[in-house]
Amino acid sequence: MLRDDKNVLPIKTGKAPERLPVVMQGETVVGCPIDDTLVLVLGIGSLTSEQATVFLNGDPAMSVKVTLVNWPLKDASPAGTHGFVAIVPTNILRRGALKTIMFQHKANVTRYAFASRAASTGELIAMISDLAGSSLPSVIDGLVEGLISGPIGRKKLSAITVLLQAGARSDGCIELIGGSDEGEIFVQGWAQDLTPSVTRLLISGRSPSLAECAISVFARPDLNEQSSGFAGLLLANEIVEPNDIERLLFRGRRGWRFTEVYDRRLIAGARETPSHVRAILPRVRSSTEILLRMRSAANRFDGTETISSLPFPVRMGIDHVFRVEGSGLLVSGWLLDPDNHVGDVKLRRHRGETQLDANWTRIDRPDVTREFDNKPPFNAGLDPNRHAHGFVAFAPELDGDSTAPFYVELGLSDGRRAFMPLTPTRITSRDAVVRQIRAIDPNAWALRHIVDQQLVPLLRGVNRPAPEIFGVVDLGSFEDVLGPALIIGVDERVEEIAPLIALLALDPETRRAPIVIAAATEIVDRIGVQVRRLADFYGLHLRLVSASGSEDLYDALEVGARAVSTETVVFLAASLLPRNPGWFSKLLAAYEARKECVLSPTLAYEDDSIRWAGTWVAGAQSDRALISRYAGYPIDAVTGMATTEVATATFECCVMPREALFSVDGFTRGYLGTHEKGLDLGLKLKQSGLKSYWLPSAQMLGSDDISVADKASTIALIERIDRQVFDARWANILTKDRATTVEAAV
């Protein structure tokens, strides 16, 4: 409570009576902070001008010009003839306290001290009301005009809203509010003081906001002569949802007014709003500009396809839309527009949009030419030498409501728009790329551009979460067995896992080890019964782990590592088989001799030629930064070699510290195959300080990571895409490593 020894003023707030001081002797003023740089100052004196110079804390170095709103006092006072509120900027104070203020107008100077407690905006309005009486609306009008003229932040806007709620008068109501994908909100209702114009107003509701409203009016026989219906397009400075609006505050011909949202109002969604605008459009009157905006709002997407009904030769078709979680959409289709009626092509969803034709790749579609040639509305015929009607486009994930539909919008030369609804298929990045590659003629001239400009950006943008454990089943006394866990990753290439399990069961070293078999849920469903039977038959200590979000072998291995707590893990691809017994103990012994490293055996094909025998940083003469030096050699050429440090190990079979994998966030998503994906992890571990080694004396047999369903041309493109993604991430670092290698050789 603030109290002056001589005068106190009751605050009418509807709460328990509280008394705040109002200066009646020209010595004290009440401050009402608006934000960190602005304060309203209420007092009594003889100031009747609209502006004055003030000195903050009486300091001549801190002088500012202020706007004054004053009025004759309702009741006489010895302190002066007028009440006043000064709009005082305080940024010159920086962080200093404001204790006194001195007003100078012409030759008159008056000094005031601030009351010991500041007032809220509501309290200030109550005090002004007691002093101004019937002049309150004009005082609030002046204050709002003074506050609204400069920059408006959140706190200032809230204060303006409180002032207007007290001073504005009711003027009609809002009966319909409709949302849109473009941020504009359609409002319809009735009012007396709204004129057909572009009006600046304030939205009162969950969060106040300034807005511009393009108003049109129409006759309402159910209203009196002073009232009319209105329809407006409301565009706020920030995102406002239709449900958040409670009032619209605007300056009419007779001062500030508000239109209240009717409690039985209709809220229309973005798909329904265009039909409401179309229904009222023939009845409204306003300026040409506003009517054009209303027609544009009536022509927004309402969920239906409208391209096929265009009266001129423009048609469109969509072959597929793949949605890759964490990356975006891959759209493939065709657009037939021989006369260039289409100005732009956008992909839209709610308030998000992207220019689809800015970076798309056009491809030949002679089938489209044949289908529409000499048929309405292409009666004039199509150029038989022009077939580039197809397109492939990657669009990064759009902002906006994730539940809203996607659609293509064609901007037409006559100002209209036409729409094509889309139904995206959720799919993995690998499946999206492979299906797109398979859909294109491998000899197509545009294939390279599609790869470089659409598919590689899709993969670079992948930011999907790591695969997770979906289910765990222990077969045998898994928890009771000590030692490094042997984690076997199973992918779609493995049709039969029984031979590997049998070999592990017959080997005394691995039979006693804790074994984890990890795979995607659909693969576990296929092999689960067989694994259970073999584990029971051989008495293995086995844990079966199903993974959600697993796309390949390395995802399965990562989930398997999450399912154990051992310090050391041994990774093994289910497609590999031991070439000789003793491989497990050799790996562990070599690892124990070095500790904290990644160590891999030699990988060979079934004809005993080397598939992998270490990865090295290449010299300047190689076109690849990382090479497998002995690939293709007979395996006997390296059997007697010593354990060798390499740039990266292979994660198809290796031993490593479990925590090292997760310290670098596991395998990087966004690769189609596992070769570059493994190199990527190897380089991440190298950067973290973990060394990699190759153990020539331990050897495993197996084939390359190639899907049998893919053609040679598809496989070549997949490898090329992965190299591009890998090079984009690691080219700069590997260039430095190659330079170091060359210097060391010299």
XYZ file of C-alpha atoms in Angstrom:
746
model
C 0.000 0.000 0.000
C 1.204 3.497 -0.879
C 0.091 6.360 1.311
C 0.556 10.118 1.197
C 0.220 11.846 4.569
C -2.512 14.138 3.315
C -4.346 12.408 0.479
C -5.162 8.860 -0.494
C -7.231 7.646 -3.426
C -9.258 4.390 -3.390
C -8.576 2.024 -6.326
C -11.716 0.587 -7.902
C -10.616 -2.817 -9.124
C -13.430 -5.063 -7.958
C -11.158 -6.575 -5.313
C -10.784 -5.756 -1.641
C -10.351 -1.958 -1.303
C -6.754 -0.846 -1.695
C -5.552 2.729 -1.408
C -2.862 4.259 -3.568
C -1.509 7.807 -3.349
C -2.268 10.454 -5.869
C -0.374 13.714 -5.504
C -2.684 16.589 -4.827
C 0.032 19.147 -4.076
C 2.267 19.038 -7.137
C 4.953 17.191 -5.212
C 4.303 13.483 -5.867
C 3.491 11.496 -8.975
C 2.639 7.827 -9.515
C 4.716 5.778 -11.944
C 3.365 2.917 -14.028
C 6.170 0.983 -15.783
C 5.161 -0.221 -19.248
C 8.404 -2.001 -20.090
C 12.114 -1.618 -19.341
C 12.363 1.659 -21.271
C 8.989 3.362 -20.788
C 6.919 4.579 -17.850
C 3.590 6.400 -17.579
C 3.670 9.214 -15.002
C 0.369 10.352 -13.437
C 0.126 13.623 -11.548
C -1.733 16.903 -10.933
C -0.514 20.335 -11.944
C -1.090 23.174 -14.339
C 0.430 21.623 -17.468
C -1.911 21.945 -20.463
C 0.521 21.495 -23.338
C 0.837 18.332 -25.453
C 4.609 18.136 -25.000
C 7.142 19.082 -22.371
C 10.797 18.569 -21.505
C 11.531 16.483 -18.434
C 14.715 15.900 -16.466
C 14.981 12.421 -14.993
C 16.092 12.534 -11.367
C 16.431 16.303 -11.898
C 19.631 15.770 -13.920
C 20.024 18.228 -16.875
C 22.136 15.555 -18.630
C 19.109 13.232 -18.674
C 16.543 15.401 -20.426
C 13.938 13.951 -22.783
C 10.902 15.297 -24.602
C 7.674 13.601 -23.538
C 4.106 13.428 -24.766
C 1.495 14.722 -22.317
C -2.165 13.794 -22.086
C -4.018 16.190 -19.783
C -7.564 17.016 -18.795
C -9.436 19.421 -16.504
C -9.919 17.920 -13.080
C -13.381 16.676 -12.248
C -13.058 18.166 -8.742
C -11.052 21.229 -7.771
C -7.663 20.647 -6.165
C -5.142 22.977 -4.535
C -2.415 21.050 -6.390
C -3.483 22.302 -9.827
C -6.203 22.636 -12.407
C -5.406 19.645 -14.588
C -4.546 16.015 -14.277
C -1.872 14.683 -16.628
C -0.192 11.496 -17.737
C 3.259 11.790 -19.279
C 4.651 9.077 -21.576
C 8.272 9.044 -20.434
C 11.049 7.062 -22.156
C 13.598 5.912 -19.582
C 16.259 4.174 -21.666
C 18.625 7.077 -20.931
C 18.638 5.888 -17.306
C 20.066 2.533 -18.323
C 19.739 0.563 -15.094
C 19.472 3.487 -12.691
C 16.460 4.026 -10.407
C 13.956 6.771 -11.230
C 13.195 8.694 -8.016
C 12.244 12.204 -9.141
C 11.169 13.952 -12.327
C 11.212 17.654 -13.233
C 8.895 19.112 -15.902
C 9.842 22.224 -17.848
C 7.415 24.053 -20.116
C 8.443 27.501 -21.326
C 9.692 29.255 -18.193
C 7.846 27.057 -15.713
C 9.607 24.200 -13.911
C 7.879 21.757 -11.560
C 9.617 19.042 -9.586
C 7.872 15.816 -8.490
C 8.925 12.822 -6.408
C 7.672 9.349 -7.236
C 5.361 7.498 -4.861
C 7.068 4.647 -3.066
C 5.145 1.965 -4.967
C 4.560 1.800 -8.694
C 1.051 1.193 -10.046
C -0.085 -1.476 -12.484
C -1.851 -0.435 -15.678
C -5.204 -1.392 -14.175
C -4.538 0.663 -11.051
C -3.473 3.626 -13.166
C -6.742 3.466 -15.116
C -8.734 3.448 -11.866
C -6.912 6.555 -10.619
C -7.378 8.364 -13.946
C -11.087 7.468 -13.832
C -11.489 9.134 -10.417
C -9.677 12.250 -11.595
C -11.085 12.530 -15.139
C -14.676 11.326 -14.773
C -16.404 11.509 -18.151
C -13.134 12.525 -19.835
C -11.722 9.016 -19.313
C -12.329 7.808 -22.926
C -10.511 10.808 -24.419
C -7.622 10.389 -21.963
C -7.250 6.707 -22.841
C -7.534 7.585 -26.514
C -4.629 10.004 -26.178
C -2.516 7.527 -24.220
C -3.097 4.762 -26.760
C -2.209 7.068 -29.644
C 0.992 8.052 -27.862
C 1.962 4.454 -27.061
C 1.044 2.941 -30.396
C 3.133 5.380 -32.442
C 6.537 3.895 -31.564
C 8.004 0.383 -31.509
C 5.681 -2.047 -29.763
C 6.952 -4.954 -27.715
C 5.013 -7.596 -25.820
C 4.726 -5.640 -22.530
C 3.763 -2.417 -24.268
C 1.112 -4.213 -26.279
C -0.339 -5.740 -23.118
C -0.573 -2.292 -21.520
C -2.304 -0.859 -24.616
C -4.772 -3.743 -24.496
C -5.618 -3.067 -20.843
C -6.129 0.643 -21.612
C -8.410 -0.093 -24.545
C -10.418 -2.662 -22.632
C -11.265 0.123 -20.192
C -11.840 2.922 -22.709
C -13.228 1.318 -25.885
C -16.956 0.977 -26.420
C -18.840 -2.029 -27.743
C -19.530 -2.011 -31.464
C -21.038 -5.227 -32.777
C -19.848 -8.807 -32.651
C -17.942 -11.456 -34.598
C -20.019 -14.459 -35.683
C -17.552 -16.427 -37.834
C -13.774 -16.925 -37.617
C -11.951 -18.958 -40.252
C -8.316 -20.048 -40.411
C -6.076 -20.386 -43.449
C -2.770 -21.920 -44.505
C -1.325 -18.481 -45.222
C -1.713 -16.903 -41.787
C -4.697 -14.679 -42.676
C -7.823 -15.129 -40.581
C -11.271 -14.547 -42.050
C -13.712 -12.769 -39.732
C -17.380 -12.063 -40.358
C -19.973 -10.309 -38.202
C -21.633 -6.920 -37.795
C -20.621 -3.501 -36.497
C -21.604 0.173 -36.605
C -18.293 1.964 -36.823
C -16.254 -0.275 -39.185
C -15.642 1.222 -42.626
C -14.581 -0.631 -45.816
C -10.826 -0.035 -45.663
C -7.548 -1.523 -44.511
C -7.680 -0.957 -40.760
C -4.981 -1.345 -38.150
C -6.399 -2.967 -35.050
C -5.492 -4.909 -31.960
C -6.440 -8.506 -31.254
C -7.373 -9.176 -27.660
C -7.370 -12.763 -26.464
C -4.956 -15.384 -25.219
C -2.076 -13.181 -26.344
C -2.574 -9.582 -27.605
C -1.321 -8.847 -31.082
C -1.363 -6.000 -33.583
C -2.956 -6.782 -36.924
C -4.077 -5.330 -40.218
C -7.596 -6.065 -41.375
C -8.907 -5.608 -44.919
C -12.571 -4.783 -44.290
C -15.479 -5.110 -46.683
C -19.093 -4.461 -45.700
C -22.493 -5.733 -46.818
C -26.135 -4.998 -46.054
C -27.814 -6.857 -43.189
C -31.622 -6.522 -43.226
C -31.763 -7.870 -39.678
C -29.801 -4.856 -38.326
C -30.685 -1.200 -37.808
C -29.723 1.484 -40.313
C -26.535 2.425 -38.442
C -25.166 -1.130 -38.546
C -23.921 -3.318 -41.371
C -22.359 -6.699 -41.830
C -18.626 -6.928 -42.363
C -16.201 -9.507 -43.709
C -12.504 -9.024 -43.193
C -9.117 -10.652 -43.688
C -7.047 -10.351 -40.569
C -3.249 -10.553 -40.830
C -1.455 -10.331 -37.484
C 2.196 -9.495 -36.812
C 2.594 -12.961 -35.304
C 0.830 -16.300 -35.495
C -2.701 -16.119 -34.079
C -5.067 -19.073 -33.974
C -8.810 -18.478 -34.541
C -9.687 -19.928 -31.131
C -7.410 -17.396 -29.405
C -9.382 -14.310 -30.497
C -11.791 -12.745 -27.984
C -12.109 -9.143 -29.203
C -10.994 -6.885 -32.024
C -10.157 -3.349 -30.854
C -10.107 -0.660 -33.529
C -10.285 3.097 -33.915
C -13.581 4.007 -35.511
C -15.052 7.298 -36.601
C -16.069 8.092 -33.004
C -13.059 6.782 -31.091
C -11.870 3.332 -30.043
C -14.368 0.529 -30.357
C -14.370 -3.241 -29.927
C -16.227 -6.090 -31.577
C -16.725 -9.026 -29.247
C -16.529 -12.624 -30.408
C -20.038 -14.043 -30.115
C -20.137 -16.948 -27.648
C -21.948 -19.077 -30.247
C -19.588 -18.106 -33.052
C -18.596 -20.563 -35.775
C -14.925 -21.560 -36.023
C -14.028 -22.771 -39.528
C -10.884 -24.713 -40.386
C -8.514 -23.853 -43.214
C -10.274 -26.268 -45.598
C -13.786 -24.873 -44.870
C -12.962 -21.147 -44.839
C -12.735 -20.657 -48.663
C -16.354 -21.756 -49.098
C -17.509 -19.159 -46.518
C -15.547 -16.438 -48.334
C -17.032 -17.512 -51.680
C -20.540 -17.386 -50.196
C -20.243 -13.782 -48.988
C -18.080 -12.412 -51.831
C -20.968 -11.428 -54.204
C -22.575 -9.297 -51.463
C -19.647 -7.252 -50.155
C -18.433 -3.822 -51.227
C -15.014 -2.285 -50.654
C -12.000 -1.007 -52.566
C -10.724 -2.898 -55.600
C -7.595 -3.954 -53.724
C -9.568 -5.441 -50.841
C -11.998 -7.219 -53.158
C -9.057 -8.794 -54.984
C -7.709 -10.036 -51.639
C -11.129 -11.477 -50.832
C -11.230 -13.273 -54.207
C -7.762 -14.665 -53.534
C -8.937 -15.946 -50.132
C -11.944 -17.574 -51.809
C -9.539 -19.335 -54.192
C -7.479 -21.019 -51.461
C -7.044 -24.768 -51.096
C -10.190 -26.404 -49.743
C -9.016 -30.001 -50.007
C -10.155 -30.652 -53.583
C -8.134 -31.082 -56.789
C -8.812 -28.202 -59.190
C -6.093 -28.504 -61.864
C -8.026 -30.995 -63.999
C -10.942 -28.549 -64.309
C -8.903 -25.595 -65.592
C -10.349 -24.251 -68.884
C -6.941 -23.862 -70.509
C -4.227 -26.434 -71.379
C -2.629 -27.146 -68.005
C -2.714 -30.593 -66.434
C -0.690 -32.289 -63.710
C -0.155 -35.789 -62.331
C 1.709 -37.171 -59.335
C 3.481 -40.531 -59.575
C 4.567 -40.759 -55.940
C 5.346 -38.662 -52.873
C 7.809 -40.202 -50.412
C 8.088 -38.656 -46.965
C 11.382 -39.362 -45.231
C 11.178 -38.647 -41.515
C 13.679 -36.013 -40.451
C 14.536 -34.997 -44.022
C 11.624 -34.042 -46.271
C 9.535 -35.053 -49.271
C 10.593 -36.567 -52.580
C 7.940 -35.715 -55.179
C 7.807 -37.253 -58.649
C 5.236 -36.485 -61.319
C 4.560 -34.462 -64.452
C 3.269 -31.029 -65.409
C 1.948 -30.405 -68.917
C 1.938 -26.667 -69.672
C 2.726 -26.077 -73.369
C 1.542 -22.436 -73.359
C 3.306 -21.370 -70.147
C 0.214 -20.530 -68.112
C 1.913 -21.642 -64.873
C 4.021 -19.005 -63.139
C 5.211 -21.014 -60.149
C 4.769 -24.387 -58.460
C 4.721 -24.556 -54.669
C 4.580 -27.367 -52.155
C 2.478 -26.260 -49.205
C 1.224 -27.420 -45.845
C -0.527 -25.171 -43.360
C 1.764 -22.122 -42.982
C 4.787 -23.802 -44.542
C 5.690 -23.608 -48.218
C 8.600 -24.103 -50.618
C 9.089 -23.257 -54.295
C 9.022 -26.708 -55.854
C 10.030 -25.621 -59.346
C 13.034 -23.600 -58.157
C 15.291 -26.660 -57.946
C 13.389 -29.543 -59.481
C 14.787 -31.785 -62.216
C 12.782 -32.107 -65.427
C 12.751 -35.489 -67.187
C 11.351 -36.756 -70.467
C 7.846 -38.220 -70.306
C 6.824 -39.160 -73.863
C 3.938 -41.166 -72.377
C 2.364 -37.901 -71.185
C 2.747 -36.362 -74.645
C 1.027 -39.372 -76.243
C -1.790 -39.377 -73.686
C -2.859 -35.746 -74.177
C -1.899 -34.979 -77.773
C -4.904 -33.581 -79.717
C -7.245 -34.145 -76.777
C -9.164 -31.386 -74.956
C -7.939 -28.920 -73.856
C -4.812 -29.628 -75.948
C -6.697 -29.561 -79.242
C -3.967 -27.558 -80.971
C -1.627 -30.507 -80.540
C 1.641 -30.874 -78.658
C 5.164 -30.464 -79.973
C 6.266 -34.031 -80.846
C 9.884 -33.131 -80.051
C 9.235 -31.837 -76.526
C 8.726 -34.420 -73.814
C 10.321 -32.828 -70.716
C 7.052 -32.792 -68.788
C 8.197 -34.983 -65.896
C 9.855 -33.758 -62.716
C 11.553 -35.043 -59.593
C 11.926 -32.666 -56.651
C 13.197 -32.946 -53.105
C 11.697 -30.502 -50.605
C 12.980 -30.218 -47.027
C 10.428 -30.786 -44.266
C 7.948 -27.905 -44.056
C 7.031 -25.964 -40.935
C 3.458 -25.783 -39.738
C 0.854 -28.100 -38.294
C 2.170 -31.659 -38.681
C -1.386 -32.966 -39.065
C -2.259 -30.615 -41.945
C -2.371 -32.027 -45.491
C 0.315 -31.452 -48.116
C -0.662 -30.084 -51.502
C 0.805 -28.593 -54.676
C -0.249 -25.063 -55.599
C 0.064 -23.758 -59.164
C 0.261 -19.984 -59.480
C -1.381 -19.116 -62.814
C -0.691 -16.186 -65.110
C -4.195 -14.725 -64.596
C -3.681 -14.505 -60.821
C -5.698 -17.588 -59.953
C -4.393 -20.674 -58.224
C -5.034 -24.364 -58.770
C -4.363 -27.241 -56.404
C -3.362 -30.889 -56.273
C -3.761 -32.728 -52.921
C -0.874 -35.017 -51.990
C -0.857 -38.223 -49.977
C 2.752 -38.860 -48.910
C 3.966 -42.372 -48.160
C 6.165 -42.607 -45.068
C 9.271 -44.498 -46.060
C 12.931 -44.892 -45.107
C 15.526 -42.780 -46.875
C 17.043 -45.861 -48.510
C 13.724 -47.134 -49.827
C 12.815 -43.681 -51.149
C 16.071 -43.328 -53.072
C 16.118 -46.900 -54.389
C 12.487 -46.758 -55.539
C 13.131 -43.450 -57.284
C 16.212 -44.841 -59.043
C 14.313 -47.934 -60.173
C 11.540 -45.731 -61.594
C 13.911 -43.947 -63.995
C 15.467 -45.276 -67.179
C 19.169 -45.831 -66.336
C 20.012 -44.214 -69.705
C 17.963 -41.062 -69.006
C 19.911 -37.848 -69.568
C 18.535 -36.363 -66.331
C 19.571 -39.229 -64.046
C 22.863 -37.669 -62.929
C 21.103 -34.382 -62.116
C 18.428 -36.221 -60.129
C 21.104 -37.945 -58.082
C 23.145 -34.788 -57.448
C 20.329 -32.269 -56.947
C 17.525 -34.342 -55.394
C 18.667 -37.639 -53.883
C 21.961 -36.579 -52.314
C 20.358 -33.515 -50.597
C 17.616 -35.832 -49.286
C 20.214 -38.065 -47.651
C 22.275 -35.164 -46.321
C 19.198 -33.847 -44.582
C 18.330 -37.116 -42.833
C 18.128 -36.526 -39.111
C 16.169 -39.524 -37.965
C 16.548 -40.808 -34.409
C 18.786 -43.750 -33.591
C 17.146 -47.196 -33.786
C 15.689 -48.373 -30.492
C 15.155 -51.626 -28.650
C 11.651 -52.908 -29.316
C 11.814 -56.207 -27.443
C 14.277 -58.462 -25.603
C 13.982 -62.211 -24.994
C 16.637 -64.144 -23.046
C 17.200 -67.769 -24.017
C 19.292 -69.540 -21.427
C 21.129 -67.941 -18.484
C 22.392 -64.911 -20.436
C 22.860 -62.614 -17.417
C 24.967 -65.190 -15.567
C 27.674 -65.381 -18.256
C 30.751 -63.157 -17.982
C 32.970 -61.797 -20.735
C 32.582 -59.609 -23.823
C 29.211 -59.907 -25.542
C 29.213 -61.300 -29.080
C 26.652 -59.212 -30.952
C 25.378 -60.652 -34.222
C 23.579 -58.253 -36.559
C 21.062 -59.705 -38.988
C 19.789 -57.845 -42.061
C 17.511 -58.749 -44.975
C 20.341 -60.465 -46.892
C 20.503 -63.288 -44.377
C 18.002 -65.961 -45.293
C 19.401 -68.723 -43.058
C 21.071 -68.101 -39.712
C 21.305 -71.753 -38.590
C 24.819 -72.411 -40.063
C 26.375 -69.512 -38.136
C 24.672 -70.455 -34.859
C 25.773 -74.069 -35.304
C 29.411 -73.054 -35.898
C 29.359 -70.788 -32.827
C 27.835 -73.579 -30.745
C 30.466 -76.084 -31.857
C 33.335 -73.698 -31.089
C 34.180 -73.957 -27.354
C 35.276 -70.308 -27.258
C 31.998 -68.847 -28.509
C 29.707 -71.488 -26.998
C 30.454 -70.085 -23.532
C 30.115 -66.423 -24.589
C 27.014 -64.253 -24.070
C 25.547 -64.023 -27.588
C 23.144 -61.316 -28.761
C 21.224 -61.656 -32.008
C 19.798 -58.269 -33.059
C 17.621 -57.450 -36.044
C 14.677 -55.343 -37.177
C 11.341 -56.469 -35.747
C 10.135 -57.968 -39.030
C 13.322 -60.051 -39.347
C 13.075 -61.243 -35.741
C 9.514 -62.338 -36.474
C 10.891 -64.462 -39.326
C 13.910 -66.033 -37.581
C 12.749 -65.977 -33.970
C 11.357 -69.526 -33.816
C 14.469 -70.994 -35.420
C 16.795 -69.088 -33.073
C 14.873 -70.281 -30.013
C 15.038 -73.898 -31.175
C 18.795 -73.756 -31.858
C 19.543 -71.979 -28.578
C 17.660 -74.640 -26.635
C 19.269 -77.467 -28.601
C 22.862 -76.259 -28.126
C 22.358 -74.774 -24.660
C 23.543 -71.305 -25.713
C 23.431 -68.196 -23.555
C 21.563 -66.064 -26.045
C 19.613 -62.798 -26.046
C 17.271 -62.066 -28.962
C 16.758 -58.322 -29.530
C 14.225 -56.816 -31.927
C 14.836 -53.243 -33.087
C 12.478 -50.487 -34.219
C 13.833 -48.029 -36.748
C 16.558 -50.410 -37.912
C 17.342 -50.088 -41.629
C 20.520 -52.138 -42.080
C 23.155 -54.337 -40.485
C 24.851 -51.525 -38.586
C 21.583 -50.287 -37.089
C 20.983 -53.831 -35.814
C 24.481 -53.994 -34.287
C 23.981 -50.636 -32.572
C 20.708 -51.787 -31.015
C 22.403 -55.012 -29.915
C 25.067 -52.946 -28.154
C 22.342 -50.980 -26.371
C 20.899 -54.242 -25.042
C 24.040 -55.226 -23.056
C 26.137 -53.635 -20.340
C 29.523 -55.312 -20.918
C 32.521 -53.010 -21.274
C 33.664 -54.739 -24.466
C 31.575 -55.917 -27.418
C 32.412 -58.049 -30.446
C 30.422 -57.170 -33.573
C 29.716 -59.863 -36.157
C 27.567 -59.656 -39.296
C 25.341 -62.718 -39.652
C 26.462 -62.978 -43.297
C 30.018 -63.864 -42.166
C 31.378 -67.265 -41.160
C 34.695 -68.066 -39.421
C 37.335 -69.352 -41.866
C 39.251 -71.159 -39.091
C 38.625 -71.935 -35.421
C 40.252 -69.723 -32.798
C 39.241 -66.409 -34.362
C 37.375 -65.256 -31.240
C 40.289 -65.759 -28.838
C 42.713 -64.152 -31.330
C 40.579 -61.032 -31.529
C 40.215 -60.752 -27.761
C 43.897 -61.403 -27.090
C 45.012 -58.762 -29.612
C 42.488 -56.329 -28.141
C 43.628 -56.961 -24.557
C 47.211 -56.262 -25.634
C 46.234 -52.776 -26.841
C 43.042 -51.867 -24.965
C 40.743 -48.984 -25.965
C 40.842 -49.553 -29.717
C 38.818 -51.009 -32.577
C 40.291 -54.221 -33.942
C 39.075 -56.204 -36.977
C 40.093 -59.495 -38.673
C 40.625 -60.034 -42.393
C 37.461 -60.471 -44.454
C 37.661 -62.764 -47.482
C 35.406 -64.093 -50.205
C 34.656 -67.797 -50.439
C 37.381 -68.145 -53.124
C 39.921 -66.969 -50.489
C 40.519 -63.607 -52.173
C 40.685 -60.628 -49.823
C 37.589 -58.503 -49.427
C 38.891 -56.285 -46.594
C 42.326 -56.117 -45.048
C 42.533 -52.692 -43.479
C 41.555 -49.218 -44.645
C 44.279 -46.648 -45.243
C 44.435 -42.946 -46.087
C 45.407 -42.871 -49.768
C 48.180 -40.868 -51.340
C 47.666 -37.915 -53.652
C 47.556 -40.082 -56.787
C 44.351 -41.929 -55.752
C 40.891 -40.627 -56.609
C 39.577 -41.889 -53.255
C 40.743 -40.597 -49.877
C 40.405 -44.020 -48.184
C 41.451 -47.286 -49.815
C 41.546 -51.008 -49.021
C 45.121 -51.743 -50.006
C 45.007 -55.552 -50.324
C 41.523 -56.045 -51.783
C 41.560 -58.869 -54.337
C 44.875 -60.387 -53.152
C 45.010 -64.081 -52.134
C 44.435 -64.365 -48.414
C 47.733 -66.243 -47.936
C 49.553 -63.032 -48.928
C 48.647 -61.377 -45.609
C 48.187 -64.303 -43.184
C 51.650 -64.000 -41.682
C 51.596 -60.215 -41.303
C 51.626 -58.555 -37.870
C 48.776 -56.578 -36.349
C 48.732 -53.228 -38.149
C 47.283 -49.822 -37.313
C 44.830 -48.634 -39.984
C 42.693 -45.550 -40.618
C 39.430 -47.382 -39.828
C 38.359 -50.896 -38.919
C 35.389 -52.728 -40.407
C 32.358 -53.009 -38.153
C 31.104 -56.151 -39.850
C 33.485 -57.916 -37.484
C 35.441 -56.136 -34.776
C 36.045 -55.853 -31.047
C 35.754 -52.446 -29.381
C 34.766 -50.640 -26.165
C 30.987 -50.441 -25.985
C 30.884 -46.874 -24.638
C 33.079 -45.615 -27.486
C 30.228 -46.316 -29.901
C 27.769 -44.148 -28.013
C 30.272 -41.417 -27.189
C 30.143 -40.440 -30.881
C 26.347 -40.969 -31.168
C 26.668 -44.305 -32.929
C 26.413 -44.781 -36.677
C 25.501 -41.761 -38.778
C 22.100 -41.974 -40.487
C 21.681 -40.959 -44.102
C 23.625 -43.637 -45.994
C 22.056 -46.155 -48.346
C 24.615 -48.938 -47.812
C 26.965 -49.892 -45.007
C 30.384 -49.308 -46.606
C 30.560 -45.503 -46.232
C 28.440 -45.721 -43.093
C 31.178 -47.845 -41.505
C 33.933 -45.519 -42.739
C 32.000 -42.605 -41.247
C 31.897 -44.208 -37.803
C 35.553 -45.193 -38.078
C 36.542 -41.576 -38.711
C 34.369 -40.333 -35.864
C 36.084 -42.765 -33.504
C 39.470 -41.723 -34.868
C 38.648 -38.088 -34.172
C 37.694 -39.043 -30.611
C 41.175 -40.526 -30.111
C 40.379 -44.227 -30.571
C 42.872 -46.088 -32.757
C 41.934 -48.849 -35.244
C 43.864 -52.055 -35.988
C 43.741 -54.912 -38.482
C 44.543 -58.450 -37.295
C 45.605 -60.465 -40.403
C 45.773 -63.852 -38.641
C 42.034 -63.907 -37.802
C 39.916 -64.425 -40.903
C 36.205 -64.444 -41.779
C 34.387 -65.394 -44.991
C 31.461 -63.538 -46.557
C 30.108 -61.532 -49.484
C 29.683 -57.802 -50.076
C 26.764 -55.812 -48.690
C 24.655 -55.951 -51.854
C 20.933 -56.563 -52.065
C 20.074 -59.350 -54.474
C 16.996 -57.386 -55.546
C 19.045 -54.504 -56.977
C 20.340 -54.386 -60.542
C 23.973 -53.586 -61.266
C 23.038 -50.077 -62.433
C 21.075 -49.449 -59.232
C 23.952 -50.722 -57.087
C 26.403 -48.447 -58.917
C 24.180 -45.419 -58.301
C 23.729 -46.300 -54.625
C 27.496 -46.522 -54.199
C 27.992 -43.219 -56.004
C 25.378 -41.477 -53.848
C 26.943 -42.776 -50.639
C 30.362 -41.579 -51.777
C 28.969 -38.104 -52.393
C 27.308 -37.984 -48.980
C 30.480 -39.274 -47.316
C 32.771 -36.880 -49.200
C 30.576 -33.918 -48.311
C 31.001 -34.732 -44.620
C 34.654 -35.699 -44.549
C 36.416 -34.195 -47.589
C 38.112 -31.335 -45.725
C 39.422 -33.532 -42.900
C 40.605 -36.293 -45.233
C 42.401 -33.773 -47.449
C 44.505 -32.756 -44.455
C 45.150 -36.421 -43.567
C 46.256 -37.169 -47.133
C 48.641 -34.239 -47.076
C 50.125 -35.558 -43.827
C 50.487 -39.023 -45.366
C 52.357 -37.627 -48.377
C 54.706 -35.617 -46.144
C 55.437 -38.704 -44.029
C 56.217 -40.745 -47.153
C 58.654 -38.089 -48.355
